Amino acid sequence: MGIEGNFIEFDPNYSPDDPFERLQGAHFVVDNDLDPSLRELVERILPLASYYTSIDAFVEAHSHLDYGLVNHALCAAIRDVLKRYVTLIVQLEHQYNTSPEFTLQRFWFYVHDVLHLLKLLHSLTIELVSIYSPNIPSSDEDSGDDPDLDDDSEQDEALKAVLKEFNSGGRRKAAKAGVTPENNIEGMVVKGGEVLAVLEDRVMNTLGDPVASELYSDLLLKASQPYCKMLIQWVTQGILADPYEEFIIKESKSITRGTLDMDFTDEYWERKYVLRNRSPATSASVTLSTPHASQSARHRRSDSGHAVWRREGGVAGGAVLPRFLEVWEVKILLAGKYVNVMRECGVETNGLNSSEGSDDHVQFQLSTKIDSHTLIKMNNEAFFELIDRAYISANRSLLNLLMKSEDLLGRLQSLKHHFFLSQGDSFTTFLDTANYELAKKLKHVNVSRLQNQFDLAIRNPSSSSSSDPYKEDVKVTMATTSLTDWLLRIVGVTGAIDGGQSTSATRQHGFLASESQHGNHAERIDALQLDYTVRFPLSLVISRKTILRYQLIFRYLLHLKHLEQSLTLSWTDHIKSSAWRSSTKSYPRLECWKRRIFNLRAKMLSFVQSLYNFICFEVLEKNYRKLQLKLRKVDTVDGLLREHVDFLDTCLKECMLTNSKLLKIHQKLTTACSMFASYTAHFTKSASTFNLAFENSEGDWEAIPNDIQNKISMAELALNKFEQNFNHHSKVHVDMVTYFASSENLALLALAVRLTNVRSTH
């Protein structure tokens, strides 16, 4: 019992009031005058007292509130063992007082088996303490035969101070100072999953010792009950009741549904609930790996059989999983997340449907009301079946909610119609009516007026968009960053994308600079973009991150569509204007100049149309059909999210929006086309002047006034620059497309053939 007597006293260097020394066990000295035979027998029995005082000190310290529910359950189980030990001591004391035949040898006979039991308990408690206080010798460092610990062992002053605070009833100052496992893992107490992992390791390592295996198995069973109830509540109800951070799942309370409206990082889905043993980015991209252990689980496992190595890897407390749960960590995370989303949507979750061929034990575990007197064994197939069925049930329920109740496919079809311009009649009507507003300077554009004009266009009964049930969710906005600049930031040329949350000065610079340089109508058109309003839980699939991808593709298509319209208007102007229709065959120089303009316009128009048609039919339409087929077969919510993002990423890649080299050469080509189209009026005016000059001079160059000759020469020089610029960059563009089609983007092969035909035709 650790109480001094006449012949046995505390070691002079041992202080029973010191919690740190009590954790290591009381040190005793035996009177030297005692008979040697009795002394030898006493020294055999004496470790009982050391073990008992150490275990009792552990129970006292780890019963504190901050040690968590698992430690509390473990301490309660240890108390049961100590009660049986104390009962035995009381019985032996009674025999000593009543039976003259009771001897020290008989006493040793009765306590011999208990000594082994307490030694096992002492070994466990010392290991648990030594994990966060390395200076306490672990059980493997003890001799096992000598009950007395080394008096000269170095004491952990930090732990000593902590234990003294606990002994006085105060709370840990470290907790008040915000010391968390993330920033002070070395001094963090062992709790939650880490305690269960230590117990599970001992069960596995003592299979050859029936007493040890039974003891540790019983402690594991009882200590795991709070953890087990947290896990069941999480996977069946989506509720995370973990006040002491013992569970493998971590919740970020600062992330709420309110952040979804401007969530450019999918933060709610990826970071609201994460695995403690992984970073948010890693946890967000977890994939199912059963029945094999995950990579992180294998990395966390060591051949040493001890728990200190976990801390060396930065994993402690609730971040540690028992070995038997490591392969289930992803399903545990996802099952709770799915059910949690259902709860957020107001859908009642009554656990799992346990009527489909499962045994009574599993059906009991599926109940949300767990009998406090029934112990649930976590490391057996019945419990694993619970996790698996919880995951399947939650996954199917949420998938059904998204696909049927929320009509996800209909939403994606609506996005395709508007953002991919697959029903372009309404958008063409909108552009015609918004032409005046878009002709203004960017800062003077009235977005509300544009929205009204857009609503009128899509609500027109003759429009193909009028039947879209979700057309009200499409909004018109004006971007503040040029498309090319934004894309280059995404691919890492000028910096990583910041989710559209850069400073206003940076965001305004792209278009304001372009507008000051060119000031043309094209800049306002390029700033035009659509947005989409979507509610939870669809916002998990159609998130701000995915809408950003849709916007990039839309702006790219709109840019090409506007270029096509501009070049088509140039062709119309060439047909209508008498300056172009009048015959100038008698004036070869003027006729050649006109034909070169016609030919260059036709080449540019063919280039833009080939690129636009390739993107619409060879990329977007083809990949969307594939997405539809995949979504009809998808069986997990994470698979659904992954397929949708993969579809958009594939579209961006095959549209050449993720390759900085192709982006830059494409920008040069489209800029040349845009500038050429804007010169149409200037060319028409020059053609009229040149026609009149050649008619008056009857084709005699010398008779043409010098100022007109200079204008003709300048017009020819300007045309030469346009031709050289476009021809050079179009050749480079075709070569680059051909190269990337053969090396990393096979989908570009069709575009390479189209563009090669355009170059050879003109």
Coordinates of C-alpha atoms in Angstrom, one line a residue, residues 186-625:
E186 CA 6.6 17.3 -27.1
G187 CA 4.9 18.2 -23.8
M188 CA 1.4 17.2 -24.8
V189 CA -0.1 14.6 -22.6
V190 CA -1.1 11.2 -24.0
K191 CA -4.8 11.1 -24.6
G192 CA -7.5 9.8 -26.9
G193 CA -6.4 7.7 -29.8
E194 CA -2.8 7.7 -28.7
V195 CA -3.8 5.9 -25.4
L196 CA -5.7 3.3 -27.4
A197 CA -2.7 2.8 -29.8
V198 CA -0.4 2.2 -26.9
L199 CA -2.8 -0.4 -25.4
E200 CA -3.3 -2.0 -28.8
D201 CA 0.4 -2.3 -29.2
R202 CA 0.7 -4.0 -25.9
V203 CA -2.1 -6.4 -26.7
M204 CA -0.3 -7.4 -29.9
N205 CA 3.1 -7.7 -28.2
T206 CA 2.0 -9.8 -25.3
L207 CA 0.0 -12.5 -27.1
G208 CA 2.3 -15.1 -25.7
D209 CA 1.5 -14.1 -22.1
P210 CA -2.2 -15.0 -21.3
V211 CA -2.3 -12.8 -18.2
A212 CA -0.8 -9.7 -19.9
S213 CA -2.9 -10.2 -23.0
E214 CA -6.1 -10.5 -21.0
L215 CA -5.3 -7.5 -18.8
Y216 CA -4.4 -5.2 -21.7
S217 CA -7.4 -6.4 -23.8
D218 CA -9.7 -5.6 -20.9
L219 CA -8.2 -2.2 -20.4
L220 CA -8.4 -1.5 -24.2
L221 CA -12.0 -2.6 -24.3
K222 CA -13.0 -0.3 -21.3
A223 CA -10.8 2.6 -22.3
S224 CA -12.1 2.6 -25.9
Q225 CA -15.8 3.1 -24.9
P226 CA -15.8 6.9 -25.0
Y227 CA -13.8 6.9 -28.3
C228 CA -16.1 4.3 -29.7
K229 CA -19.2 6.3 -28.8
M230 CA -17.7 9.4 -30.4
L231 CA -16.9 7.4 -33.6
I232 CA -20.4 5.9 -33.8
Q233 CA -22.0 9.3 -33.2
W234 CA -19.8 10.8 -35.9
V235 CA -20.4 8.2 -38.7
T236 CA -24.2 7.8 -38.0
Q237 CA -25.2 11.3 -37.1
G238 CA -22.5 13.6 -38.3
I239 CA -22.0 15.0 -34.9
L240 CA -18.5 15.6 -33.6
A241 CA -18.6 15.5 -29.8
D242 CA -15.0 15.8 -28.9
P243 CA -14.4 18.4 -26.2
Y244 CA -10.9 17.2 -25.4
E245 CA -9.5 16.7 -28.9
E246 CA -9.2 13.0 -28.6
F247 CA -10.8 11.9 -31.8
I248 CA -9.1 11.5 -35.2
I249 CA -11.4 14.1 -36.8
K250 CA -10.8 17.7 -36.3
E251 CA -13.4 20.5 -36.8
S252 CA -12.6 24.1 -37.8
K253 CA -15.4 26.0 -36.1
S254 CA -14.5 29.2 -37.9
I255 CA -15.5 27.7 -41.2
T256 CA -19.3 27.9 -41.6
R257 CA -21.8 27.7 -44.4
G258 CA -21.6 31.5 -44.6
T259 CA -18.2 31.2 -46.1
L260 CA -19.5 29.3 -49.1
D261 CA -20.6 32.4 -51.0
M262 CA -17.0 33.6 -51.4
D263 CA -15.1 30.3 -50.9
F264 CA -12.6 30.1 -53.7
T265 CA -10.7 27.2 -52.0
D266 CA -13.5 24.7 -51.3
E267 CA -12.6 25.4 -47.7
Y268 CA -15.9 24.2 -46.3
W269 CA -15.7 20.8 -47.8
E270 CA -12.0 20.3 -47.5
R271 CA -11.1 22.0 -44.3
K272 CA -14.3 22.1 -42.1
Y273 CA -13.6 18.5 -41.0
V274 CA -10.1 17.0 -41.5
L275 CA -8.0 14.1 -40.2
R276 CA -5.8 15.3 -37.4
N277 CA -2.8 13.3 -38.6
R278 CA -2.7 15.1 -42.0
S279 CA -2.5 18.6 -43.2
P280 CA -5.7 20.2 -44.6
A281 CA -4.5 20.0 -48.1
T282 CA -3.6 16.3 -47.8
S283 CA -6.7 15.5 -45.9
A284 CA -8.8 17.2 -48.5
S285 CA -7.6 14.9 -51.2
V286 CA -7.8 11.6 -49.4
T287 CA -8.8 8.5 -51.3
L288 CA -10.1 5.2 -50.1
S289 CA -7.3 2.6 -49.7
T290 CA -9.0 -0.3 -48.0
P291 CA -8.2 -3.0 -47.3
H292 CA -4.6 -1.9 -47.4
A293 CA -3.3 0.6 -45.0
S294 CA -3.0 4.2 -46.2
Q295 CA 0.5 5.6 -47.0
S296 CA 0.3 7.8 -44.0
A297 CA -0.6 4.9 -41.8
R298 CA 2.3 2.9 -43.0
H299 CA 4.6 5.8 -42.5
R300 CA 3.4 6.2 -38.9
R301 CA 4.0 2.5 -38.1
S302 CA 7.4 1.6 -36.7
D303 CA 9.0 -1.7 -35.9
S304 CA 10.0 -0.5 -32.5
G305 CA 6.8 -1.4 -30.8
H306 CA 6.8 1.8 -28.7
A307 CA 4.9 5.0 -29.0
V308 CA 7.6 7.6 -28.8
W309 CA 8.3 7.3 -32.5
R310 CA 4.9 8.7 -33.2
R311 CA 5.8 12.0 -31.6
E312 CA 9.0 12.1 -33.6
G313 CA 6.8 12.1 -36.7
G314 CA 4.7 14.9 -35.3
V315 CA 1.6 12.8 -34.4
A316 CA 0.2 12.8 -30.9
G317 CA -3.0 12.7 -28.9
G318 CA -6.2 12.5 -31.1
A319 CA -4.0 12.4 -34.2
V320 CA -3.0 8.9 -33.5
L321 CA -5.2 5.9 -34.5
P322 CA -5.0 2.4 -33.2
R323 CA -3.5 0.1 -35.7
F324 CA -6.9 -1.7 -36.4
L325 CA -8.6 1.6 -37.4
E326 CA -5.8 3.0 -39.6
V327 CA -7.2 1.5 -42.8
W328 CA -10.6 2.9 -42.0
E329 CA -9.6 6.5 -41.3
V330 CA -10.8 7.8 -44.7
K331 CA -14.1 6.1 -44.5
I332 CA -14.6 7.4 -40.9
L333 CA -13.9 10.9 -42.2
L334 CA -16.1 10.8 -45.2
A335 CA -19.0 9.0 -43.6
G336 CA -19.3 11.7 -40.9
K337 CA -18.9 14.5 -43.5
Y338 CA -21.7 13.1 -45.7
V339 CA -24.1 12.8 -42.8
N340 CA -23.1 16.2 -41.5
V341 CA -24.0 17.7 -44.9
M342 CA -27.4 16.0 -44.8
R343 CA -28.0 17.5 -41.3
E344 CA -27.0 20.9 -42.6
C345 CA -29.6 20.5 -45.3
G346 CA -32.3 19.8 -42.8
V347 CA -32.5 16.1 -43.7
E348 CA -33.1 13.9 -40.7
T349 CA -30.5 11.2 -40.1
N350 CA -31.6 8.2 -38.0
G351 CA -28.4 6.3 -38.2
L352 CA -28.2 3.3 -40.6
N353 CA -30.8 1.0 -41.9
S354 CA -29.9 -2.1 -40.0
S355 CA -32.6 -4.3 -41.4
E356 CA -30.6 -5.7 -44.3
G357 CA -29.0 -9.0 -43.1
S358 CA -26.8 -7.9 -40.3
D359 CA -26.4 -9.7 -36.9
D360 CA -27.9 -8.5 -33.7
H361 CA -24.6 -7.2 -32.4
V362 CA -24.2 -4.9 -35.5
Q363 CA -27.8 -3.8 -35.3
F364 CA -27.3 -2.9 -31.7
Q365 CA -24.3 -0.8 -32.6
L366 CA -26.2 1.1 -35.2
S367 CA -28.5 2.4 -32.6
T368 CA -27.9 6.1 -31.7
K369 CA -28.8 5.3 -28.0
I370 CA -26.0 3.2 -26.7
D371 CA -26.5 1.4 -23.4
S372 CA -23.9 2.7 -21.0
H373 CA -23.6 -0.8 -19.4
T374 CA -22.8 -2.6 -22.7
L375 CA -19.2 -2.6 -23.9
I376 CA -18.5 -2.4 -27.6
K377 CA -15.4 -4.1 -29.0
M378 CA -13.8 -1.9 -31.6
N379 CA -11.2 -4.3 -33.0
N380 CA -13.5 -6.9 -34.5
E381 CA -15.3 -7.5 -37.8
A382 CA -18.7 -6.4 -36.5
F383 CA -17.5 -2.9 -35.7
F384 CA -15.6 -2.7 -39.0
E385 CA -18.9 -3.6 -40.7
L386 CA -20.6 -0.8 -38.8
I387 CA -18.1 1.7 -40.3
D388 CA -18.4 0.3 -43.8
R389 CA -22.2 0.3 -43.7
A390 CA -22.3 3.8 -42.2
Y391 CA -20.1 5.0 -45.0
I392 CA -22.1 3.3 -47.7
S393 CA -25.4 4.5 -46.3
A394 CA -24.3 8.1 -45.8
N395 CA -22.7 8.2 -49.2
R396 CA -25.8 6.9 -51.0
S397 CA -28.1 9.3 -49.1
L398 CA -26.0 12.4 -50.0
L399 CA -25.5 11.2 -53.6
N400 CA -29.2 10.7 -53.9
L401 CA -29.8 14.2 -52.4
L402 CA -27.5 15.8 -54.9
M403 CA -28.5 13.9 -58.0
K404 CA -32.3 13.8 -57.5
S405 CA -33.5 16.2 -54.9
E406 CA -31.1 19.0 -56.0
D407 CA -31.1 18.0 -59.7
L408 CA -27.3 18.2 -60.1
L409 CA -27.4 17.1 -63.8
G410 CA -29.9 19.8 -64.6
R411 CA -27.7 22.4 -62.9
L412 CA -24.7 21.2 -64.9
Q413 CA -26.7 21.4 -68.1
S414 CA -27.7 25.0 -67.2
L415 CA -24.1 25.9 -66.6
K416 CA -23.1 24.3 -70.0
H417 CA -25.8 26.3 -71.8
H418 CA -24.7 29.6 -70.5
F419 CA -21.0 29.3 -69.8
F420 CA -20.2 27.2 -72.9
L421 CA -22.5 29.2 -75.1
S422 CA -24.2 26.0 -76.3
Q423 CA -27.4 28.0 -76.7
G424 CA -25.9 31.1 -78.1
D425 CA -29.0 32.7 -79.5
S426 CA -30.0 34.4 -76.3
F427 CA -26.5 35.6 -75.6
T428 CA -26.2 37.0 -79.1
T429 CA -29.4 38.9 -78.5
F430 CA -28.0 40.2 -75.2
L431 CA -24.8 41.4 -76.8
D432 CA -26.8 43.3 -79.4
T433 CA -28.9 45.1 -76.8
A434 CA -25.9 45.7 -74.5
N435 CA -23.8 47.1 -77.3
Y436 CA -24.3 50.7 -76.1
E437 CA -23.6 49.9 -72.5
L438 CA -20.4 47.9 -73.3
A439 CA -19.2 50.8 -75.5
K440 CA -18.7 52.9 -72.3
K441 CA -15.4 53.0 -70.4
L442 CA -15.1 50.1 -68.0
K443 CA -15.5 52.1 -64.8
H444 CA -18.8 53.6 -66.2
V445 CA -20.4 50.4 -67.2
N446 CA -23.7 49.9 -65.4
V447 CA -23.8 46.2 -64.3
S448 CA -27.4 46.4 -63.2
R449 CA -28.5 47.6 -66.6
L450 CA -26.5 44.8 -68.2
Q451 CA -28.2 42.3 -65.8
N452 CA -31.7 43.6 -66.8
Q453 CA -30.8 43.3 -70.5
F454 CA -29.5 39.8 -70.0
D455 CA -32.7 38.7 -68.1
L456 CA -34.8 40.0 -70.9
A457 CA -32.8 38.1 -73.5
I458 CA -33.0 34.7 -71.6
R459 CA -36.7 35.1 -70.7
N460 CA -37.7 35.8 -74.3
P461 CA -40.1 33.0 -75.2
S462 CA -38.4 32.5 -78.6
S463 CA -35.1 32.0 -76.9
S464 CA -33.7 28.5 -76.3
S465 CA -32.8 29.5 -72.7
S466 CA -36.4 30.4 -71.8
S467 CA -37.1 26.8 -70.8
D468 CA -34.1 26.6 -68.4
P469 CA -35.5 26.3 -64.9
Y470 CA -32.3 27.7 -63.4
K471 CA -31.8 30.8 -65.6
E472 CA -32.5 33.1 -62.7
D473 CA -29.3 32.0 -61.1
V474 CA -27.1 33.3 -63.9
K475 CA -25.7 36.8 -63.2
V476 CA -23.7 39.3 -65.2
T477 CA -20.6 40.8 -63.8
M478 CA -17.5 42.6 -65.0
A479 CA -14.1 41.2 -64.4
T480 CA -11.3 43.4 -63.1
T481 CA -8.4 41.3 -64.4
S482 CA -7.7 40.5 -68.0
L483 CA -8.2 36.9 -69.1
T484 CA -4.7 36.3 -70.2
D485 CA -3.2 37.9 -67.0
W486 CA -5.5 35.7 -64.9
L487 CA -4.6 32.6 -66.8
L488 CA -0.9 33.3 -66.6
R489 CA -1.2 33.7 -62.8
I490 CA -3.0 30.4 -62.6
V491 CA -0.3 28.5 -64.5
G492 CA 2.4 30.1 -62.3
V493 CA 4.0 32.5 -64.7
T494 CA 3.3 35.7 -62.8
G495 CA 2.2 34.1 -59.5
A496 CA -0.2 31.6 -58.1
I497 CA -3.9 32.4 -58.2
D498 CA -5.3 33.9 -55.0
G499 CA -8.8 32.8 -55.5
G500 CA -9.9 36.2 -56.9
Q501 CA -9.0 37.9 -53.6
S502 CA -6.1 40.0 -54.7
T503 CA -5.9 43.7 -53.8
S504 CA -8.1 46.1 -55.7
A505 CA -5.1 47.9 -57.2
T506 CA -3.7 44.6 -58.6
R507 CA -7.1 43.5 -59.8
Q508 CA -7.9 46.7 -61.6
H509 CA -4.5 47.1 -63.2
G510 CA -5.0 44.6 -66.0
F511 CA -8.0 46.2 -67.6
L512 CA -7.4 49.8 -66.8
A513 CA -3.9 49.6 -68.3
S514 CA -5.3 47.9 -71.4
E515 CA -8.1 50.4 -71.7
S516 CA -5.8 53.4 -71.4
Q517 CA -3.6 51.9 -74.2
H518 CA -6.4 50.8 -76.6
G519 CA -9.6 52.3 -75.3
N520 CA -11.6 50.1 -77.7
H521 CA -14.9 48.1 -77.4
A522 CA -13.1 44.8 -77.3
E523 CA -11.7 45.6 -73.8
R524 CA -15.2 45.9 -72.3
I525 CA -16.3 42.7 -74.0
D526 CA -13.4 40.9 -72.6
A527 CA -14.3 42.1 -69.1
L528 CA -17.8 40.7 -69.4
Q529 CA -18.3 37.5 -67.5
L530 CA -21.1 35.4 -66.0
D531 CA -21.5 34.3 -62.4
Y532 CA -23.8 31.6 -61.0
T533 CA -25.7 31.6 -57.7
V534 CA -26.0 28.2 -56.1
R535 CA -27.2 27.1 -52.7
F536 CA -25.9 24.5 -50.2
P537 CA -25.4 21.6 -50.7
L538 CA -25.0 22.0 -54.4
S539 CA -22.3 24.5 -53.6
L540 CA -20.1 21.6 -52.6
V541 CA -20.1 20.4 -56.2
I542 CA -20.6 23.8 -58.0
S543 CA -18.2 25.6 -55.7
R544 CA -16.5 29.0 -56.2
K545 CA -13.5 27.1 -57.4
T546 CA -15.4 25.3 -60.1
I547 CA -17.4 28.4 -61.1
L548 CA -14.0 30.1 -61.6
R549 CA -13.1 27.4 -64.1
Y550 CA -16.4 27.9 -65.9
Q551 CA -15.8 31.7 -66.0
L552 CA -12.4 31.2 -67.6
I553 CA -13.7 29.0 -70.3
F554 CA -16.7 31.4 -70.9
R555 CA -14.5 34.5 -71.2
Y556 CA -12.2 32.6 -73.6
L557 CA -15.2 31.6 -75.8
L558 CA -16.6 35.1 -75.6
H559 CA -13.3 36.5 -76.7
L560 CA -13.2 34.3 -79.7
K561 CA -16.8 34.9 -80.5
H562 CA -16.3 38.6 -80.4
L563 CA -13.2 38.3 -82.7
E564 CA -15.3 36.3 -85.2
Q565 CA -18.1 38.9 -85.1
S566 CA -15.6 41.7 -85.6
L567 CA -14.0 40.0 -88.6
T568 CA -17.4 39.2 -90.0
L569 CA -18.4 42.8 -89.8
S570 CA -15.2 43.7 -91.7
W571 CA -16.3 41.3 -94.4
T572 CA -19.8 42.9 -94.4
D573 CA -18.2 46.3 -94.7
H574 CA -16.1 45.2 -97.6
I575 CA -19.1 43.9 -99.4
K576 CA -21.3 47.0 -98.8
S577 CA -18.8 49.8 -99.4
S578 CA -18.4 51.0 -102.9
A579 CA -14.7 51.7 -102.2
W580 CA -14.2 47.9 -102.1
R581 CA -16.8 46.9 -104.7
S582 CA -15.6 49.2 -107.5
S583 CA -13.3 47.5 -110.0
T584 CA -9.7 48.5 -109.8
K585 CA -8.2 46.0 -112.2
S586 CA -6.8 48.9 -114.3
Y587 CA -4.7 49.9 -111.2
P588 CA -2.7 46.7 -110.3
R589 CA -1.1 48.2 -107.3
L590 CA -4.4 49.2 -105.7
E591 CA -6.0 46.0 -106.7
C592 CA -3.2 44.0 -105.1
W593 CA -3.5 46.0 -101.9
K594 CA -7.2 45.2 -101.7
R595 CA -6.8 41.5 -102.4
R596 CA -4.2 41.2 -99.8
I597 CA -6.6 42.8 -97.3
F598 CA -9.3 40.4 -98.3
N599 CA -7.0 37.4 -98.1
L600 CA -5.6 38.4 -94.6
R601 CA -9.2 38.9 -93.3
A602 CA -10.2 35.5 -94.6
K603 CA -7.2 33.8 -93.0
M604 CA -7.9 35.5 -89.7
L605 CA -11.5 34.6 -89.8
S606 CA -10.7 31.0 -90.7
F607 CA -8.2 30.8 -87.9
V608 CA -10.7 32.1 -85.3
Q609 CA -13.6 29.9 -86.6
S610 CA -11.4 26.8 -86.6
L611 CA -10.3 27.5 -83.0
Y612 CA -13.8 28.2 -81.8
N613 CA -15.3 25.2 -83.4
F614 CA -12.6 22.9 -82.1
I615 CA -13.2 24.1 -78.6
C616 CA -16.9 23.9 -78.7
F617 CA -17.3 20.5 -80.5
E618 CA -14.0 18.7 -80.0
V619 CA -13.4 19.7 -76.4
L620 CA -16.4 21.0 -74.5
E621 CA -19.1 18.9 -76.1
K622 CA -17.1 15.7 -76.2
N623 CA -15.9 16.0 -72.6
Y624 CA -19.4 17.0 -71.3
R625 CA -20.8 13.8 -72.9

